Amino acid sequence: MSNKIEAFMEKVKAKNTGETEFHQAVQEVVESVMPYLEKNPKYLKAKILERITEPERTIIFRVPWLDDKGEIQVNRGYRIEMNSAIGPYKGGLRLHPSVNLGILKFLAFEQVFKNSLTTLPMGGGKGGSDFDPKGKSDNEVMKFCQSFMSELFRHIGPDTDVPAGDIGVGGREIGYLFGQYKRLRNEFTGVLTGKGLKWGGSLIRPEATGYGAVYFAEEMLKTRGDSIKGKVCTVSGSGNVAQYTVEKVNQLGGKCVTLSDSNGTIYDPKGIDDKKLAFVMELKNVKRGRIKEYATKYGCKYLEGKRPWGMKCDAAFPSATQNEIDKSDAKELVKNGCICVAEGANMPTTPEGIEVFQNAKILYGPGKAANAGGVSVSGLEMSQNSERLSWSRKEVDAKLHGIMVSIHQTCVKYGTEGKYINYVKGANIGGFVKVADAMLDQGLV
Ligand code: NDP
């Protein structure tokens, strides 16, 4: 690490004590962009790095709600409004007991660059709560969401800040949040994305992150004259992103052999075909059960407490959570012949794991590029809401595909190092330049 980067990181760490995931995300971006900034000192003079790592606004609030036993519960709510240089704040809400300020700041920070890469006019934000939806009744989830929105509504709006889903926030939660917003504001507007199709949602939004990650993998493989067809793929998680990753891999002729949740991994060497995927969707989205039940139903292996990375594959799609691939997982993947990693999750690979992939010169697409399909279709949902029209499935999918191809091209433009494409560098510089230039144009903001 150069002295300049080290000095900068010391200040970030001192200012944001204990926020380790935020430090990790900032360090990755600063390492990528510093050589570019040194060649373009106007950014250093304008202190863009110092400004871009400081949220424009951080909102933290109390969320009290009544559980089914009539007992009062208290959670903490957050919204990080990170950067609005190129559009309204945009980014998901996460409901998970691990949620804290550092995790949401890392997610909001990454979102700024991701949204810039999409080519759409969206700033970056993220929010959520330490509420755990697991094991809660629909009524309890609704009570929580209504209380959460009773504070959040005064900070968001279709031209200010437009939240969406993330871990623990799917169609059910967006419905409850939207209902409460509408009630408080007396307005029907596109203030949240991921809405139901009958009330302002966009076709392909649920599919977008998973489909986009597979489109991105396909583009990476194309640079080596290869494709998803015939590839054995490992996928982690079994939520929104994982499910539609499997669907698109199947459509393109590949085979997914794993899925997981926080309890363990299923390994199905015959492949998770569309029928088995329908079972997973019912299990996870309706019954809200554990992935272990897949192993019981289809008689395949269940690896209790394990992640999928020890299984042999050609391509891996981490789609669960941050830092789920460490150095030894990465070594195992490379050793077993994995040639392509496309991140559906945000920051799923540790810095040491990334180094393993890059040293092995495999295709490695970081989350801020590979999973940008979700927010891209959220952006398209905002456009449809503004013109009060809805586009066809084919139209939205074609736009999503076009955006993923364009993100890949940006990565190639800024990340090519001889014969190797460093997608981390490409995504970070490509995402940074547009936001930094907008900040320069807008004066001291
Ligand atoms: P879901 O809540 O639908 O699914 C999350 C899945 O990951 C579940 O299977 C969950 O298991 C597992 N998981 C979550 N946390 C952990 C953990 N700490 N350890 C092990 N497993 C875990 O979320 P999404 O599919 O929406 O999100 C998955 C990832 O994709 C996240 O990193 C998110 O930020 C990212 N992402 C999502 C987008 C979207 O559009 N939804 C857009 C871009 C990125 P369990 O049920 O046991 O908790």
mmCIF file of N, CA and C in Angstrom, residues 190-276:
data_model
loop_
_atom_site.group_PDB
_atom_site.id
_atom_site.type_symbol
_atom_site.label_atom_id
_atom_site.label_comp_id
_atom_site.label_asym_id
_atom_site.label_seq_id
_atom_site.Cartn_x
_atom_site.Cartn_y
_atom_site.Cartn_z
ATOM 1 N N GLY A 190 -43.796 6.863 -6.909
ATOM 2 C CA GLY A 190 -42.780 5.810 -7.004
ATOM 3 C C GLY A 190 -41.676 5.994 -5.980
ATOM 4 N N VAL A 191 -42.042 5.982 -4.710
ATOM 5 C CA VAL A 191 -41.065 6.277 -3.651
ATOM 6 C C VAL A 191 -40.259 5.039 -3.249
ATOM 7 N N LEU A 192 -40.773 3.869 -3.579
ATOM 8 C CA LEU A 192 -40.019 2.637 -3.324
ATOM 9 C C LEU A 192 -39.992 1.872 -4.645
ATOM 10 N N THR A 193 -38.955 1.078 -4.858
ATOM 11 C CA THR A 193 -38.991 0.179 -6.022
ATOM 12 C C THR A 193 -39.029 -1.266 -5.531
ATOM 13 N N GLY A 194 -39.396 -2.158 -6.479
ATOM 14 C CA GLY A 194 -39.644 -3.543 -6.083
ATOM 15 C C GLY A 194 -41.097 -3.700 -5.680
ATOM 16 N N LYS A 195 -41.952 -2.770 -6.154
ATOM 17 C CA LYS A 195 -43.374 -2.794 -5.813
ATOM 18 C C LYS A 195 -44.066 -3.952 -6.542
ATOM 19 N N GLY A 196 -45.251 -4.312 -6.059
ATOM 20 C CA GLY A 196 -46.045 -5.349 -6.710
ATOM 21 C C GLY A 196 -46.451 -4.892 -8.108
ATOM 22 N N LEU A 197 -46.624 -5.868 -9.016
ATOM 23 C CA LEU A 197 -46.931 -5.526 -10.415
ATOM 24 C C LEU A 197 -48.242 -4.785 -10.574
ATOM 25 N N LYS A 198 -49.185 -5.046 -9.648
ATOM 26 C CA LYS A 198 -50.502 -4.403 -9.774
ATOM 27 C C LYS A 198 -50.489 -2.981 -9.237
ATOM 28 N N TRP A 199 -49.441 -2.579 -8.545
ATOM 29 C CA TRP A 199 -49.434 -1.230 -7.964
ATOM 30 C C TRP A 199 -48.106 -0.498 -8.208
ATOM 31 N N GLY A 200 -47.688 -0.516 -9.491
ATOM 32 C CA GLY A 200 -46.567 0.351 -9.875
ATOM 33 C C GLY A 200 -45.230 -0.342 -10.028
ATOM 34 N N GLY A 201 -45.184 -1.652 -9.782
ATOM 35 C CA GLY A 201 -43.909 -2.365 -9.926
ATOM 36 C C GLY A 201 -43.551 -2.603 -11.384
ATOM 37 N N SER A 202 -42.291 -2.977 -11.603
ATOM 38 C CA SER A 202 -41.837 -3.256 -12.968
ATOM 39 C C SER A 202 -41.666 -4.749 -13.178
ATOM 40 N N LEU A 203 -42.036 -5.203 -14.369
ATOM 41 C CA LEU A 203 -41.708 -6.581 -14.752
ATOM 42 C C LEU A 203 -40.186 -6.722 -14.695
ATOM 43 N N ILE A 204 -39.727 -7.915 -14.366
ATOM 44 C CA ILE A 204 -38.291 -8.252 -14.325
ATOM 45 C C ILE A 204 -37.563 -7.676 -13.104
ATOM 46 N N ARG A 205 -38.220 -6.838 -12.254
ATOM 47 C CA ARG A 205 -37.475 -6.343 -11.083
ATOM 48 C C ARG A 205 -37.070 -7.484 -10.150
ATOM 49 N N PRO A 206 -38.001 -8.439 -9.827
ATOM 50 C CA PRO A 206 -37.550 -9.508 -8.928
ATOM 51 C C PRO A 206 -36.393 -10.319 -9.521
ATOM 52 N N GLU A 207 -36.405 -10.498 -10.844
ATOM 53 C CA GLU A 207 -35.393 -11.324 -11.500
ATOM 54 C C GLU A 207 -34.073 -10.588 -11.697
ATOM 55 N N ALA A 208 -34.108 -9.240 -11.638
ATOM 56 C CA ALA A 208 -33.041 -8.426 -12.236
ATOM 57 C C ALA A 208 -31.636 -8.669 -11.694
ATOM 58 N N THR A 209 -31.484 -8.827 -10.377
ATOM 59 C CA THR A 209 -30.122 -8.941 -9.846
ATOM 60 C C THR A 209 -29.496 -10.271 -10.272
ATOM 61 N N GLY A 210 -30.265 -11.351 -10.114
ATOM 62 C CA GLY A 210 -29.754 -12.663 -10.511
ATOM 63 C C GLY A 210 -29.514 -12.753 -12.013
ATOM 64 N N TYR A 211 -30.493 -12.317 -12.794
ATOM 65 C CA TYR A 211 -30.322 -12.352 -14.260
ATOM 66 C C TYR A 211 -29.090 -11.515 -14.650
ATOM 67 N N GLY A 212 -29.000 -10.339 -14.052
ATOM 68 C CA GLY A 212 -27.898 -9.424 -14.392
ATOM 69 C C GLY A 212 -26.538 -10.049 -14.083
ATOM 70 N N ALA A 213 -26.444 -10.749 -12.953
ATOM 71 C CA ALA A 213 -25.153 -11.368 -12.576
ATOM 72 C C ALA A 213 -24.763 -12.431 -13.599
ATOM 73 N N VAL A 214 -25.769 -13.148 -14.106
ATOM 74 C CA VAL A 214 -25.460 -14.186 -15.101
ATOM 75 C C VAL A 214 -25.126 -13.531 -16.457
ATOM 76 N N TYR A 215 -25.838 -12.462 -16.809
ATOM 77 C CA TYR A 215 -25.474 -11.746 -18.047
ATOM 78 C C TYR A 215 -24.038 -11.235 -17.952
ATOM 79 N N PHE A 216 -23.678 -10.738 -16.760
ATOM 80 C CA PHE A 216 -22.321 -10.209 -16.602
ATOM 81 C C PHE A 216 -21.296 -11.337 -16.737
ATOM 82 N N ALA A 217 -21.587 -12.493 -16.129
ATOM 83 C CA ALA A 217 -20.680 -13.648 -16.237
ATOM 84 C C ALA A 217 -20.527 -14.057 -17.697
ATOM 85 N N GLU A 218 -21.643 -14.017 -18.415
ATOM 86 C CA GLU A 218 -21.616 -14.397 -19.839
ATOM 87 C C GLU A 218 -20.694 -13.440 -20.624
ATOM 88 N N GLU A 219 -20.770 -12.153 -20.289
ATOM 89 C CA GLU A 219 -19.891 -11.181 -20.971
ATOM 90 C C GLU A 219 -18.423 -11.444 -20.632
ATOM 91 N N MET A 220 -18.160 -11.743 -19.353
ATOM 92 C CA MET A 220 -16.769 -12.024 -18.964
ATOM 93 C C MET A 220 -16.260 -13.255 -19.714
ATOM 94 N N LEU A 221 -17.091 -14.309 -19.758
ATOM 95 C CA LEU A 221 -16.675 -15.551 -20.416
ATOM 96 C C LEU A 221 -16.438 -15.322 -21.914
ATOM 97 N N LYS A 222 -17.255 -14.426 -22.503
ATOM 98 C CA LYS A 222 -17.119 -14.123 -23.933
ATOM 99 C C LYS A 222 -15.716 -13.605 -24.269
ATOM 100 N N THR A 223 -15.113 -12.856 -23.324
ATOM 101 C CA THR A 223 -13.769 -12.311 -23.602
ATOM 102 C C THR A 223 -12.752 -13.441 -23.781
ATOM 103 N N ARG A 224 -13.132 -14.660 -23.353
ATOM 104 C CA ARG A 224 -12.230 -15.810 -23.536
ATOM 105 C C ARG A 224 -12.839 -16.836 -24.499
ATOM 106 N N GLY A 225 -13.780 -16.358 -25.300
ATOM 107 C CA GLY A 225 -14.407 -17.233 -26.297
ATOM 108 C C GLY A 225 -15.244 -18.338 -25.671
ATOM 109 N N ASP A 226 -15.765 -18.098 -24.465
ATOM 110 C CA ASP A 226 -16.465 -19.146 -23.735
ATOM 111 C C ASP A 226 -17.895 -18.674 -23.400
ATOM 112 N N SER A 227 -18.681 -19.522 -22.760
ATOM 113 C CA SER A 227 -20.047 -19.138 -22.373
ATOM 114 C C SER A 227 -20.524 -19.979 -21.192
ATOM 115 N N ILE A 228 -21.702 -19.634 -20.660
ATOM 116 C CA ILE A 228 -22.282 -20.364 -19.519
ATOM 117 C C ILE A 228 -22.703 -21.781 -19.921
ATOM 118 N N LYS A 229 -23.031 -21.948 -21.180
ATOM 119 C CA LYS A 229 -23.544 -23.253 -21.659
ATOM 120 C C LYS A 229 -22.631 -24.398 -21.209
ATOM 121 N N GLY A 230 -23.240 -25.363 -20.546
ATOM 122 C CA GLY A 230 -22.485 -26.547 -20.121
ATOM 123 C C GLY A 230 -21.668 -26.355 -18.842
ATOM 124 N N LYS A 231 -21.698 -25.153 -18.273
ATOM 125 C CA LYS A 231 -20.891 -24.908 -17.068
ATOM 126 C C LYS A 231 -21.610 -25.408 -15.808
ATOM 127 N N VAL A 232 -20.802 -25.971 -14.894
ATOM 128 C CA VAL A 232 -21.317 -26.350 -13.574
ATOM 129 C C VAL A 232 -21.106 -25.139 -12.663
ATOM 130 N N CYS A 233 -22.184 -24.712 -12.008
ATOM 131 C CA CYS A 233 -22.118 -23.472 -11.223
ATOM 132 C C CYS A 233 -22.463 -23.726 -9.756
ATOM 133 N N THR A 234 -21.730 -23.088 -8.857
ATOM 134 C CA THR A 234 -22.129 -23.093 -7.455
ATOM 135 C C THR A 234 -22.751 -21.738 -7.126
ATOM 136 N N VAL A 235 -23.817 -21.776 -6.351
ATOM 137 C CA VAL A 235 -24.537 -20.557 -5.968
ATOM 138 C C VAL A 235 -24.705 -20.603 -4.454
ATOM 139 N N SER A 236 -24.456 -19.490 -3.775
ATOM 140 C CA SER A 236 -24.731 -19.445 -2.331
ATOM 141 C C SER A 236 -25.978 -18.617 -2.092
ATOM 142 N N GLY A 237 -26.569 -18.778 -0.886
ATOM 143 C CA GLY A 237 -27.830 -18.116 -0.595
ATOM 144 C C GLY A 237 -28.963 -18.904 -1.242
ATOM 145 N N SER A 238 -30.190 -18.558 -0.882
ATOM 146 C CA SER A 238 -31.352 -19.179 -1.531
ATOM 147 C C SER A 238 -32.491 -18.173 -1.548
ATOM 148 N N GLY A 239 -32.118 -16.899 -1.488
ATOM 149 C CA GLY A 239 -33.108 -15.820 -1.501
ATOM 150 C C GLY A 239 -33.308 -15.288 -2.909
ATOM 151 N N ASN A 240 -33.702 -14.033 -2.990
ATOM 152 C CA ASN A 240 -34.047 -13.428 -4.276
ATOM 153 C C ASN A 240 -32.938 -13.573 -5.319
ATOM 154 N N VAL A 241 -31.736 -13.158 -4.970
ATOM 155 C CA VAL A 241 -30.651 -13.132 -5.965
ATOM 156 C C VAL A 241 -30.283 -14.546 -6.393
ATOM 157 N N ALA A 242 -30.156 -15.451 -5.423
ATOM 158 C CA ALA A 242 -29.768 -16.833 -5.723
ATOM 159 C C ALA A 242 -30.806 -17.504 -6.625
ATOM 160 N N GLN A 243 -32.077 -17.312 -6.317
ATOM 161 C CA GLN A 243 -33.138 -17.996 -7.074
ATOM 162 C C GLN A 243 -33.108 -17.624 -8.560
ATOM 163 N N TYR A 244 -32.979 -16.319 -8.839
ATOM 164 C CA TYR A 244 -33.032 -15.920 -10.251
ATOM 165 C C TYR A 244 -31.693 -16.105 -10.956
ATOM 166 N N THR A 245 -30.633 -16.285 -10.178
ATOM 167 C CA THR A 245 -29.356 -16.686 -10.779
ATOM 168 C C THR A 245 -29.518 -18.099 -11.336
ATOM 169 N N VAL A 246 -30.098 -18.980 -10.521
ATOM 170 C CA VAL A 246 -30.307 -20.363 -10.963
ATOM 171 C C VAL A 246 -31.207 -20.375 -12.212
ATOM 172 N N GLU A 247 -32.286 -19.565 -12.168
ATOM 173 C CA GLU A 247 -33.216 -19.563 -13.312
ATOM 174 C C GLU A 247 -32.502 -19.180 -14.614
ATOM 175 N N LYS A 248 -31.657 -18.139 -14.539
ATOM 176 C CA LYS A 248 -31.000 -17.679 -15.773
ATOM 177 C C LYS A 248 -29.901 -18.649 -16.209
ATOM 178 N N VAL A 249 -29.166 -19.239 -15.255
ATOM 179 C CA VAL A 249 -28.149 -20.237 -15.626
ATOM 180 C C VAL A 249 -28.826 -21.392 -16.359
ATOM 181 N N ASN A 250 -29.978 -21.834 -15.833
ATOM 182 C CA ASN A 250 -30.719 -22.912 -16.498
ATOM 183 C C ASN A 250 -31.108 -22.508 -17.922
ATOM 184 N N GLN A 251 -31.607 -21.259 -18.059
ATOM 185 C CA GLN A 251 -32.036 -20.805 -19.402
ATOM 186 C C GLN A 251 -30.874 -20.786 -20.390
ATOM 187 N N LEU A 252 -29.669 -20.507 -19.879
ATOM 188 C CA LEU A 252 -28.511 -20.408 -20.784
ATOM 189 C C LEU A 252 -27.765 -21.738 -20.926
ATOM 190 N N GLY A 253 -28.348 -22.795 -20.364
ATOM 191 C CA GLY A 253 -27.766 -24.120 -20.590
ATOM 192 C C GLY A 253 -26.684 -24.534 -19.611
ATOM 193 N N GLY A 254 -26.574 -23.829 -18.484
ATOM 194 C CA GLY A 254 -25.634 -24.250 -17.436
ATOM 195 C C GLY A 254 -26.351 -25.095 -16.397
ATOM 196 N N LYS A 255 -25.609 -25.490 -15.358
ATOM 197 C CA LYS A 255 -26.215 -26.340 -14.313
ATOM 198 C C LYS A 255 -25.751 -25.853 -12.942
ATOM 199 N N CYS A 256 -26.708 -25.525 -12.065
ATOM 200 C CA CYS A 256 -26.352 -25.105 -10.705
ATOM 201 C C CYS A 256 -26.442 -26.311 -9.777
ATOM 202 N N VAL A 257 -25.433 -26.470 -8.920
ATOM 203 C CA VAL A 257 -25.410 -27.666 -8.067
ATOM 204 C C VAL A 257 -25.507 -27.358 -6.569
ATOM 205 N N THR A 258 -25.482 -26.086 -6.198
ATOM 206 C CA THR A 258 -25.611 -25.762 -4.769
ATOM 207 C C THR A 258 -26.554 -24.584 -4.533
ATOM 208 N N LEU A 259 -27.095 -24.543 -3.324
ATOM 209 C CA LEU A 259 -27.777 -23.371 -2.758
ATOM 210 C C LEU A 259 -27.500 -23.452 -1.258
ATOM 211 N N SER A 260 -27.682 -22.347 -0.551
ATOM 212 C CA SER A 260 -27.393 -22.407 0.888
ATOM 213 C C SER A 260 -28.280 -21.424 1.647
ATOM 214 N N ASP A 261 -28.258 -21.523 2.973
ATOM 215 C CA ASP A 261 -28.761 -20.442 3.817
ATOM 216 C C ASP A 261 -27.831 -20.361 5.019
ATOM 217 N N SER A 262 -28.202 -19.609 6.031
ATOM 218 C CA SER A 262 -27.236 -19.411 7.117
ATOM 219 C C SER A 262 -27.017 -20.692 7.936
ATOM 220 N N ASN A 263 -27.813 -21.759 7.679
ATOM 221 C CA ASN A 263 -27.591 -23.016 8.400
ATOM 222 C C ASN A 263 -26.717 -24.020 7.653
ATOM 223 N N GLY A 264 -26.696 -23.962 6.331
ATOM 224 C CA GLY A 264 -25.913 -24.949 5.597
ATOM 225 C C GLY A 264 -26.145 -24.897 4.098
ATOM 226 N N THR A 265 -25.555 -25.901 3.396
ATOM 227 C CA THR A 265 -25.549 -25.924 1.930
ATOM 228 C C THR A 265 -26.139 -27.240 1.419
ATOM 229 N N ILE A 266 -26.925 -27.147 0.346
ATOM 230 C CA ILE A 266 -27.339 -28.399 -0.315
ATOM 231 C C ILE A 266 -26.463 -28.582 -1.548
ATOM 232 N N TYR A 267 -26.097 -29.857 -1.816
ATOM 233 C CA TYR A 267 -25.283 -30.176 -2.992
ATOM 234 C C TYR A 267 -26.028 -31.197 -3.826
ATOM 235 N N ASP A 268 -26.462 -30.768 -5.003
ATOM 236 C CA ASP A 268 -27.263 -31.616 -5.881
ATOM 237 C C ASP A 268 -26.537 -31.737 -7.226
ATOM 238 N N PRO A 269 -25.673 -32.753 -7.364
ATOM 239 C CA PRO A 269 -24.857 -32.868 -8.585
ATOM 240 C C PRO A 269 -25.683 -33.059 -9.857
ATOM 241 N N LYS A 270 -26.958 -33.479 -9.702
ATOM 242 C CA LYS A 270 -27.795 -33.642 -10.905
ATOM 243 C C LYS A 270 -28.270 -32.284 -11.435
ATOM 244 N N GLY A 271 -28.176 -31.268 -10.584
ATOM 245 C CA GLY A 271 -28.567 -29.933 -11.028
ATOM 246 C C GLY A 271 -29.933 -29.510 -10.499
ATOM 247 N N ILE A 272 -30.049 -28.231 -10.183
ATOM 248 C CA ILE A 272 -31.309 -27.676 -9.671
ATOM 249 C C ILE A 272 -32.114 -27.224 -10.889
ATOM 250 N N ASP A 273 -32.938 -28.112 -11.410
ATOM 251 C CA ASP A 273 -33.690 -27.758 -12.626
ATOM 252 C C ASP A 273 -34.879 -26.862 -12.257
ATOM 253 N N ASP A 274 -35.663 -26.482 -13.258
ATOM 254 C CA ASP A 274 -36.733 -25.502 -13.016
ATOM 255 C C ASP A 274 -37.787 -26.009 -12.029
ATOM 256 N N LYS A 275 -38.026 -27.315 -12.065
ATOM 257 C CA LYS A 275 -39.028 -27.882 -11.150
ATOM 258 C C LYS A 275 -38.537 -27.796 -9.700
ATOM 259 N N LYS A 276 -37.264 -28.139 -9.515
ATOM 260 C CA LYS A 276 -36.689 -28.063 -8.162
ATOM 261 C C LYS A 276 -36.606 -26.595 -7.706
#
